[in-house]
Amino acid sequence: MDAATLDRLGIRASQSGVFAGSWLEAGGGEIVSLNPATGEPLARVRTAARTDYERVIACAQEAFAAWRLTPAPVRGEAVRRLGQALRERKQDLAALITLEVGKIRSESEGEVQEMIDMCDFATGLSRQLHGLTIASERPDHRLFEQWHPLGPVGVITAFNFPSAVWSWNAALALVCGDAVVWKPSPRAPLTAIAVQRVAVEALAACGAPRGLLGLIVDRDAEAGRWLAEDRRVPLVSATGSCAMGRALAPTVAARLGRTLLELGGNNAMIVMPSADLELALRAVVFAAVGTAGQRCTTLRRLILHERIADDFLARLVAAYQSLTIGNPWEDGVLVGPLISAEARERTLAALDAARAQGGEVLCGGRAPDRPGFFVEPAIVHARPDMPIVAQETFAPILYVLTSRSLDEAIEIHNAVDQGLSSAICTDSVREAERFLSAAGSDCGIVNVNMGTSGAEIGGAFGGEKDTGGGREAGSDAWKAYMRRQTCTINYGRDLPLAQGVRFDVR
């Protein structure tokens, strides 16, 4: 990796991970960012102490007071310029993502493109933050709703999409008139710092308050707890594990705040005999192996109809055996490392558990003898009742199950606690519509003839059940970042009451 790339992004051997209108000294100790492909250190980051957090929040409050009065299209222009700044730094930012979290180059470039796309989407949205005009039952009255900025929004992101998920929240929050306080994963602090630098410079050039975007890098979950407890933060948007959501949500709820939760996914794909099996094969491989299995939408359970199971499984094993594993910045590599040594150990432990519960590892599952945190993508022939199948191991492990009918496949599909993404491969309209119906998939994302991952930003992203119920990015997800007002204007001289109530005062 070219050291000049880090230099252009402002990354040094040691730097602050706290921004509150300016980069603070930060008094919370240091963390070291590692290259997961080599295990070697990249740089050190100084983390936030509680006093640093207080400065970030105070700065965000002050910035919000001014930004909420800025016309929404003007806010949209600032986000447009942010998108342009990201375009100009796309290659450098993508290279850093590859270096810090181990994504292959095309996926890292796609992540930066996702930020750019979100800025484009939010720019257009800035002229469409509209409410409804509603027919009033009272004469000479107008009933309507309008939307106002909410306040400083806390955004907690995970390592696997170290910049894109921030943009899903920040681009919307900014055009909605909110300030943003970002707590990134300690596994990817350098990407957050680099994106923060680009964003702050772009917004400052538009005259936006410098405290509008705050950054808090911490060593663990401490800053997340501060955000959850803080009444000055009306919304906490958090991406992470189901366990994280269960810890955070009650704390925010106790102060009657809002949460937007994007938690775990134990995603499944059904392949029926009517499917285009070549298309299905390609869909399965990317969905199960992309990002080394570290997407929340990664395919973790493959449900094959018994009529095509043996043939499809043989072709799938052959496809896995052709995958190139290696340094993610090298041409031709499709599988990079896991994020950490702990992630690698959890993967190997899950495979041991699968074997102990009666599963058969058909290919992969070994840790190559090389530097870094690599594991070969694994296919496990399994049963739906195996406890490990109901768990989300954030790794490239694919459990293959069989079914005798679509109804049985849907029952297997829905029999897990998570409800994020789902897919079916079929050329039958009846089968596809059944899967899309109220009696079909119970997930927030449902795909036909494609994999479970790779969602577009135009649709709302999120899931049901233990996935948390939150929605980010497109559609009307913007409403989570604003407060709704229902307004009634009486332009007559009488005072009729709703529902025909009479209250005559003599």
XYZ file of C-alpha atoms in Angstrom:
506
model
C 0.000 0.000 0.000
C 1.379 3.368 -1.019
C 2.226 5.461 2.062
C 1.340 8.521 -0.005
C -2.300 7.405 0.085
C -2.366 7.651 3.869
C -0.570 10.975 3.721
C -3.112 12.420 1.262
C -5.911 11.383 3.634
C -4.188 13.017 6.602
C -3.411 9.733 8.363
C -0.269 9.889 10.502
C 1.531 7.424 12.762
C -0.569 8.790 15.637
C -3.662 11.049 15.581
C -6.687 12.143 17.528
C -9.947 10.285 17.025
C -12.112 13.065 18.483
C -13.527 15.992 16.534
C -15.634 18.783 18.060
C -15.343 21.679 15.636
C -11.613 20.940 15.662
C -9.449 17.929 16.427
C -9.092 17.544 20.192
C -6.078 16.177 22.033
C -8.271 13.290 23.313
C -7.568 11.872 26.747
C -8.936 8.340 26.633
C -5.833 6.344 25.792
C -4.701 4.828 22.500
C -5.828 2.042 20.203
C -3.888 0.525 17.330
C -5.469 -0.126 13.953
C -4.231 -3.363 12.381
C -4.054 -4.516 8.796
C -6.074 -7.773 8.978
C -4.290 -9.207 5.946
C -0.915 -9.040 7.688
C -1.654 -8.511 11.378
C 0.705 -5.526 11.316
C -0.111 -2.149 12.880
C -1.160 0.701 10.617
C -1.399 3.646 13.004
C -2.361 4.669 16.522
C -5.471 6.637 17.441
C -6.056 8.606 20.636
C -9.562 7.922 21.950
C -12.203 9.951 23.753
C -12.453 10.535 27.476
C -15.785 11.606 28.977
C -14.704 15.247 28.951
C -14.012 14.950 25.218
C -17.465 13.472 24.685
C -19.065 16.406 26.484
C -17.280 18.855 24.182
C -18.469 16.957 21.101
C -22.099 16.995 22.271
C -21.997 20.664 23.271
C -20.536 21.543 19.895
C -23.205 19.482 18.108
C -25.969 21.234 20.065
C -24.638 24.654 19.115
C -24.298 23.667 15.463
C -27.804 22.196 15.401
C -29.311 25.447 16.697
C -28.047 27.217 13.569
C -28.351 24.385 11.031
C -32.038 23.707 11.766
C -32.873 27.230 10.534
C -30.929 26.816 7.297
C -33.337 26.181 4.383
C -33.438 22.507 3.482
C -32.341 23.032 -0.164
C -29.304 24.933 1.126
C -28.551 21.996 3.401
C -28.937 19.784 0.341
C -26.360 21.831 -1.555
C -23.876 21.248 1.261
C -24.478 17.499 1.014
C -24.066 17.678 -2.762
C -20.652 19.220 -2.247
C -19.833 16.492 0.248
C -20.660 13.940 -2.436
C -18.365 15.719 -4.871
C -15.528 15.718 -2.337
C -16.000 11.986 -1.857
C -15.863 11.487 -5.644
C -12.532 13.256 -5.741
C -11.113 11.065 -2.942
C -12.783 7.813 -3.955
C -9.657 5.848 -4.842
C -7.750 6.893 -1.739
C -10.653 6.194 0.605
C -11.273 2.814 -1.006
C -7.597 1.914 -0.645
C -7.764 2.752 3.058
C -10.860 0.603 3.557
C -9.101 -2.313 1.879
C -6.068 -1.772 4.074
C -7.936 -1.422 7.363
C -10.828 -3.904 7.112
C -9.644 -6.305 4.408
C -12.265 -5.778 1.706
C -11.202 -6.546 -1.834
C -10.675 -3.435 -3.944
C -13.904 -3.554 -5.938
C -15.971 -3.877 -2.760
C -14.112 -0.987 -1.124
C -14.693 1.166 -4.190
C -18.340 0.147 -4.089
C -18.574 1.265 -0.480
C -17.267 4.735 -1.277
C -19.634 4.865 -4.250
C -22.436 4.093 -1.815
C -21.547 7.215 0.159
C -21.579 9.243 -3.052
C -24.949 7.773 -4.044
C -26.382 8.608 -0.628
C -25.292 12.215 -1.019
C -26.987 12.367 -4.437
C -30.155 10.848 -2.991
C -30.170 13.212 -0.015
C -29.587 16.252 -2.207
C -32.779 15.522 -4.129
C -34.576 14.701 -0.915
C -33.778 18.156 0.486
C -36.549 19.578 -1.740
C -39.068 16.883 -0.822
C -39.307 16.935 2.987
C -43.042 17.398 2.747
C -46.011 16.531 4.895
C -49.666 16.024 4.008
C -52.675 18.304 3.726
C -55.576 16.458 5.324
C -59.311 17.087 4.928
C -60.666 18.648 8.103
C -64.079 17.666 9.418
C -64.599 21.211 10.721
C -65.647 24.106 8.468
C -63.144 26.893 7.848
C -60.263 24.787 9.168
C -57.064 23.545 7.516
C -55.424 20.372 8.818
C -51.889 19.492 7.751
C -48.616 18.019 8.946
C -45.064 19.270 8.707
C -41.621 17.992 9.616
C -38.920 19.711 11.682
C -35.278 18.869 12.443
C -34.902 16.508 15.393
C -31.577 17.341 17.040
C -28.076 15.870 17.337
C -28.217 12.274 16.093
C -25.889 9.594 17.452
C -24.591 7.167 14.808
C -22.850 3.950 15.869
C -21.292 1.986 13.007
C -19.650 -1.420 12.645
C -16.324 -2.346 11.062
C -17.716 -4.197 8.040
C -19.064 -1.058 6.351
C -16.853 1.508 8.054
C -18.035 4.473 5.983
C -21.176 3.599 4.001
C -23.444 3.081 7.012
C -22.360 6.448 8.391
C -23.461 8.027 5.116
C -26.846 6.266 5.222
C -27.478 8.203 8.414
C -25.400 11.348 8.033
C -26.535 12.355 4.527
C -30.186 12.088 5.577
C -29.667 13.702 8.974
C -27.851 16.669 7.436
C -30.561 17.493 4.908
C -33.159 16.977 7.646
C -31.423 19.709 9.658
C -29.689 17.579 12.292
C -26.170 17.474 13.663
C -24.404 14.099 13.660
C -22.199 12.518 16.322
C -20.370 9.463 14.965
C -19.030 6.609 17.055
C -17.240 4.284 14.623
C -15.982 0.787 15.311
C -12.622 0.673 17.104
C -11.684 -1.869 14.421
C -11.844 0.810 11.707
C -10.898 4.171 13.241
C -8.634 5.349 10.418
C -11.399 5.114 7.817
C -13.654 7.154 10.089
C -10.989 9.796 10.621
C -10.306 10.064 6.889
C -14.010 10.361 6.009
C -14.487 12.898 8.799
C -11.687 15.041 7.391
C -13.171 15.010 3.892
C -16.679 15.752 5.190
C -15.684 18.588 7.511
C -13.679 20.324 4.788
C -16.540 20.001 2.295
C -19.167 21.378 4.674
C -16.930 24.167 5.948
C -16.492 25.364 2.353
C -20.285 25.835 2.264
C -20.303 27.856 5.480
C -21.843 25.076 7.593
C -21.031 25.084 11.320
C -17.818 23.132 11.955
C -19.381 21.281 14.871
C -22.148 19.865 12.701
C -20.261 16.587 12.328
C -18.727 15.188 15.505
C -16.486 12.137 15.851
C -15.853 9.997 18.920
C -13.444 7.083 18.572
C -13.368 4.947 21.708
C -11.727 1.707 22.783
C -14.881 -0.305 23.450
C -18.608 0.289 23.943
C -18.194 3.111 26.426
C -19.073 6.003 24.109
C -22.056 4.019 22.862
C -23.328 3.875 26.414
C -22.824 7.627 26.804
C -24.906 8.249 23.690
C -27.606 5.845 24.860
C -27.924 7.603 28.216
C -27.788 11.166 26.874
C -31.126 13.001 26.695
C -29.482 15.594 24.441
C -29.310 12.925 21.709
C -32.938 12.266 20.658
C -32.048 9.481 18.188
C -29.367 6.809 18.367
C -28.889 4.863 15.144
C -26.828 1.749 15.861
C -25.501 -0.984 13.599
C -24.035 -4.090 15.195
C -24.851 -7.376 16.858
C -28.162 -8.366 18.389
C -26.417 -8.413 21.776
C -25.364 -4.797 21.283
C -28.922 -3.823 20.404
C -30.331 -5.545 23.462
C -27.930 -3.602 25.672
C -28.443 -0.239 23.987
C -32.187 -0.140 23.285
C -33.462 -0.389 26.897
C -31.123 2.423 27.948
C -32.412 4.751 25.243
C -36.005 3.671 25.911
C -35.628 4.404 29.626
C -35.227 8.095 28.747
C -37.960 7.807 26.068
C -35.510 8.407 23.259
C -35.594 6.875 19.786
C -33.457 4.076 18.409
C -32.882 2.979 14.855
C -31.418 -0.511 15.110
C -29.706 -2.506 12.352
C -28.644 -5.733 14.036
C -27.800 -9.310 13.073
C -28.953 -11.320 10.096
C -29.153 -15.094 9.658
C -30.092 -14.797 6.014
C -31.344 -17.640 3.838
C -31.926 -18.371 0.161
C -34.347 -20.962 -1.205
C -33.494 -22.607 -4.538
C -36.380 -24.366 -6.261
C -36.236 -26.901 -9.160
C -37.688 -24.291 -11.528
C -34.751 -21.920 -10.968
C -32.067 -20.943 -13.437
C -29.402 -22.899 -11.573
C -26.441 -21.147 -13.197
C -27.796 -17.777 -12.095
C -28.554 -19.197 -8.639
C -25.007 -20.524 -8.314
C -23.473 -17.122 -9.020
C -25.898 -15.469 -6.611
C -25.078 -17.904 -3.821
C -21.308 -17.565 -4.123
C -21.188 -13.773 -3.920
C -23.824 -13.582 -1.193
C -22.061 -16.189 0.956
C -18.426 -15.243 0.336
C -18.420 -11.495 -0.386
C -16.635 -9.417 2.265
C -15.352 -12.751 3.643
C -18.837 -13.435 5.008
C -18.782 -10.285 7.138
C -21.897 -8.542 5.836
C -25.066 -8.365 7.891
C -26.793 -9.529 4.689
C -24.363 -12.416 4.053
C -26.037 -15.658 2.963
C -25.690 -18.058 5.894
C -28.344 -20.718 5.137
C -28.986 -22.238 1.717
C -32.227 -24.221 1.439
C -32.169 -26.518 -1.590
C -35.138 -28.485 -2.863
C -34.234 -32.158 -2.572
C -34.728 -32.745 -6.315
C -31.799 -30.497 -7.244
C -29.762 -30.592 -4.014
C -27.051 -33.107 -4.939
C -26.273 -31.631 -8.342
C -26.341 -28.027 -7.142
C -24.215 -28.816 -4.108
C -21.550 -30.487 -6.252
C -21.365 -27.430 -8.487
C -21.232 -25.148 -5.456
C -18.309 -27.038 -3.898
C -16.429 -26.783 -7.200
C -17.066 -23.030 -7.312
C -15.759 -22.619 -3.758
C -12.618 -24.555 -4.587
C -11.871 -22.095 -7.391
C -11.951 -19.018 -5.113
C -8.736 -17.024 -4.792
C -7.842 -16.113 -1.216
C -5.175 -13.510 -0.541
C -4.205 -9.916 0.036
C -7.333 -7.922 -0.790
C -5.480 -5.249 -2.745
C -4.136 -7.761 -5.267
C -5.806 -8.314 -8.644
C -7.918 -11.466 -8.906
C -8.384 -11.972 -5.173
C -12.013 -12.619 -4.191
C -11.665 -13.485 -0.493
C -9.753 -11.327 1.948
C -9.179 -11.777 5.678
C -11.509 -11.688 8.632
C -11.251 -8.555 10.722
C -9.303 -10.007 13.654
C -7.677 -13.033 15.221
C -10.710 -13.325 17.514
C -13.035 -13.472 14.497
C -10.911 -16.260 13.030
C -11.076 -18.224 16.275
C -14.870 -17.799 16.464
C -15.134 -19.136 12.925
C -13.097 -22.236 13.687
C -15.072 -22.788 16.902
C -18.366 -22.576 14.971
C -17.150 -25.208 12.534
C -16.142 -27.467 15.430
C -19.621 -27.002 16.902
C -21.223 -27.839 13.551
C -19.250 -31.084 13.361
C -20.149 -31.954 16.952
C -23.847 -31.390 16.186
C -23.775 -33.740 13.190
C -22.870 -31.406 10.345
C -20.409 -32.323 7.597
C -17.867 -29.777 6.372
C -17.818 -30.354 2.617
C -15.029 -27.916 1.789
C -12.992 -25.101 3.291
C -12.897 -24.161 6.939
C -9.131 -24.194 7.355
C -6.939 -21.322 8.509
C -4.134 -20.947 5.929
C -0.580 -20.925 7.237
C 0.139 -17.307 6.405
C 0.154 -13.906 8.117
C -3.189 -12.247 8.720
C -6.581 -13.471 9.811
C -7.658 -15.702 6.935
C -10.101 -18.616 6.895
C -11.156 -20.591 3.832
C -14.885 -20.151 3.052
C -16.695 -23.277 4.225
C -19.766 -25.222 3.128
C -21.428 -27.320 5.814
C -24.110 -29.912 5.080
C -26.419 -29.379 8.039
C -29.883 -29.871 9.511
C -32.265 -27.047 10.486
C -32.436 -28.276 14.101
C -28.693 -27.878 14.704
C -28.264 -25.046 17.272
C -25.299 -23.547 15.401
C -27.478 -23.015 12.316
C -29.711 -20.643 14.285
C -26.731 -18.501 15.287
C -25.083 -15.763 13.258
C -21.367 -16.453 12.908
C -19.919 -13.392 11.196
C -17.795 -15.420 8.816
C -17.898 -17.225 5.426
C -19.726 -20.321 6.676
C -22.655 -21.518 4.558
C -25.028 -24.097 6.039
C -26.774 -26.152 3.336
C -30.207 -27.546 4.190
C -32.781 -29.436 2.118
C -36.554 -29.242 1.811
C -39.278 -31.262 0.084
C -41.586 -28.361 -0.784
C -41.768 -24.577 -0.871
C -43.922 -24.522 2.262
C -41.339 -26.551 4.151
C -38.564 -24.312 2.837
C -40.387 -21.188 4.041
C -40.914 -22.780 7.442
C -37.182 -23.514 7.703
C -36.380 -20.047 6.401
C -38.434 -18.252 9.050
C -37.390 -20.461 11.973
C -34.607 -18.169 13.234
C -34.696 -15.111 15.475
C -33.219 -12.704 12.938
C -35.162 -11.227 10.018
C -32.942 -9.112 7.798
C -32.514 -10.372 4.222
C -33.907 -13.286 2.249
C -33.996 -14.622 -1.305
C -35.599 -17.213 -3.540
C -34.417 -18.478 -6.919
C -37.333 -19.643 -9.044
C -38.813 -19.124 -12.493
C -42.310 -19.791 -11.144
C -44.445 -16.701 -10.666
C -46.534 -18.571 -8.099
C -43.489 -19.541 -6.037
C -42.023 -16.040 -6.181
C -45.286 -14.376 -5.184
C -45.842 -16.886 -2.394
C -42.412 -15.995 -0.970
C -43.233 -12.277 -1.241
C -46.645 -12.680 0.406
C -47.622 -12.269 4.052
C -47.259 -16.037 4.375
C -43.757 -15.996 2.909
C -40.486 -14.478 4.068
C -40.629 -12.652 7.410
C -37.606 -10.491 6.597
C -37.315 -6.784 5.895
C -35.552 -7.452 2.576
C -36.870 -10.031 0.100
C -35.165 -10.759 -3.232
C -36.137 -12.926 -6.175
C -33.499 -14.471 -8.472
C -30.596 -12.744 -6.774
C -28.617 -13.084 -3.564
C -29.300 -11.728 -0.103
C -26.639 -8.990 -0.192
C -25.945 -5.914 -2.285
C -28.953 -3.719 -1.444
C -29.437 -0.473 -3.376
C -29.662 2.790 -1.452
C -32.989 3.773 -3.025
C -34.919 1.335 -0.869
C -35.210 1.429 2.903
C -32.667 -0.950 4.439
C -33.436 -2.962 7.566
C -35.024 -6.027 9.077
C -37.524 -7.446 11.516
C -37.485 -9.552 14.702
C -34.055 -9.541 16.378
C -32.652 -7.464 13.520
C -34.238 -4.520 15.303
C -36.893 -3.067 13.003
C -34.879 -0.013 11.922
C -34.821 1.412 8.397
C -31.970 3.432 6.885
C -31.015 4.908 3.488
C -33.801 5.281 0.900
C -37.584 5.430 0.584
C -39.057 7.331 3.553
C -36.317 6.411 6.043
C -35.676 10.173 6.378
C -38.686 10.474 8.665
C -36.746 8.864 11.518
C -34.455 11.916 11.588
C -37.235 14.493 11.964
C -40.085 15.309 14.308
C -43.622 15.423 12.942
C -46.124 18.182 13.742
C -49.839 17.945 13.088
C -51.157 21.490 12.644
C -54.684 22.915 12.494
C -55.554 26.466 11.465
C -58.988 27.956 12.117
C -59.539 30.767 9.626
C -63.234 31.234 10.495
C -65.032 33.111 13.255
C -66.667 30.108 14.916
C -65.062 27.465 17.119
C -66.517 24.096 16.115
C -65.085 21.127 18.015
C -64.039 17.831 16.498
C -66.282 14.758 16.675
C -69.300 17.057 17.082
C -68.550 17.849 20.723
C -70.573 20.815 22.089
C -69.218 22.986 24.873
C -71.261 26.160 25.039
C -70.134 28.753 27.565
C -72.766 31.352 28.468
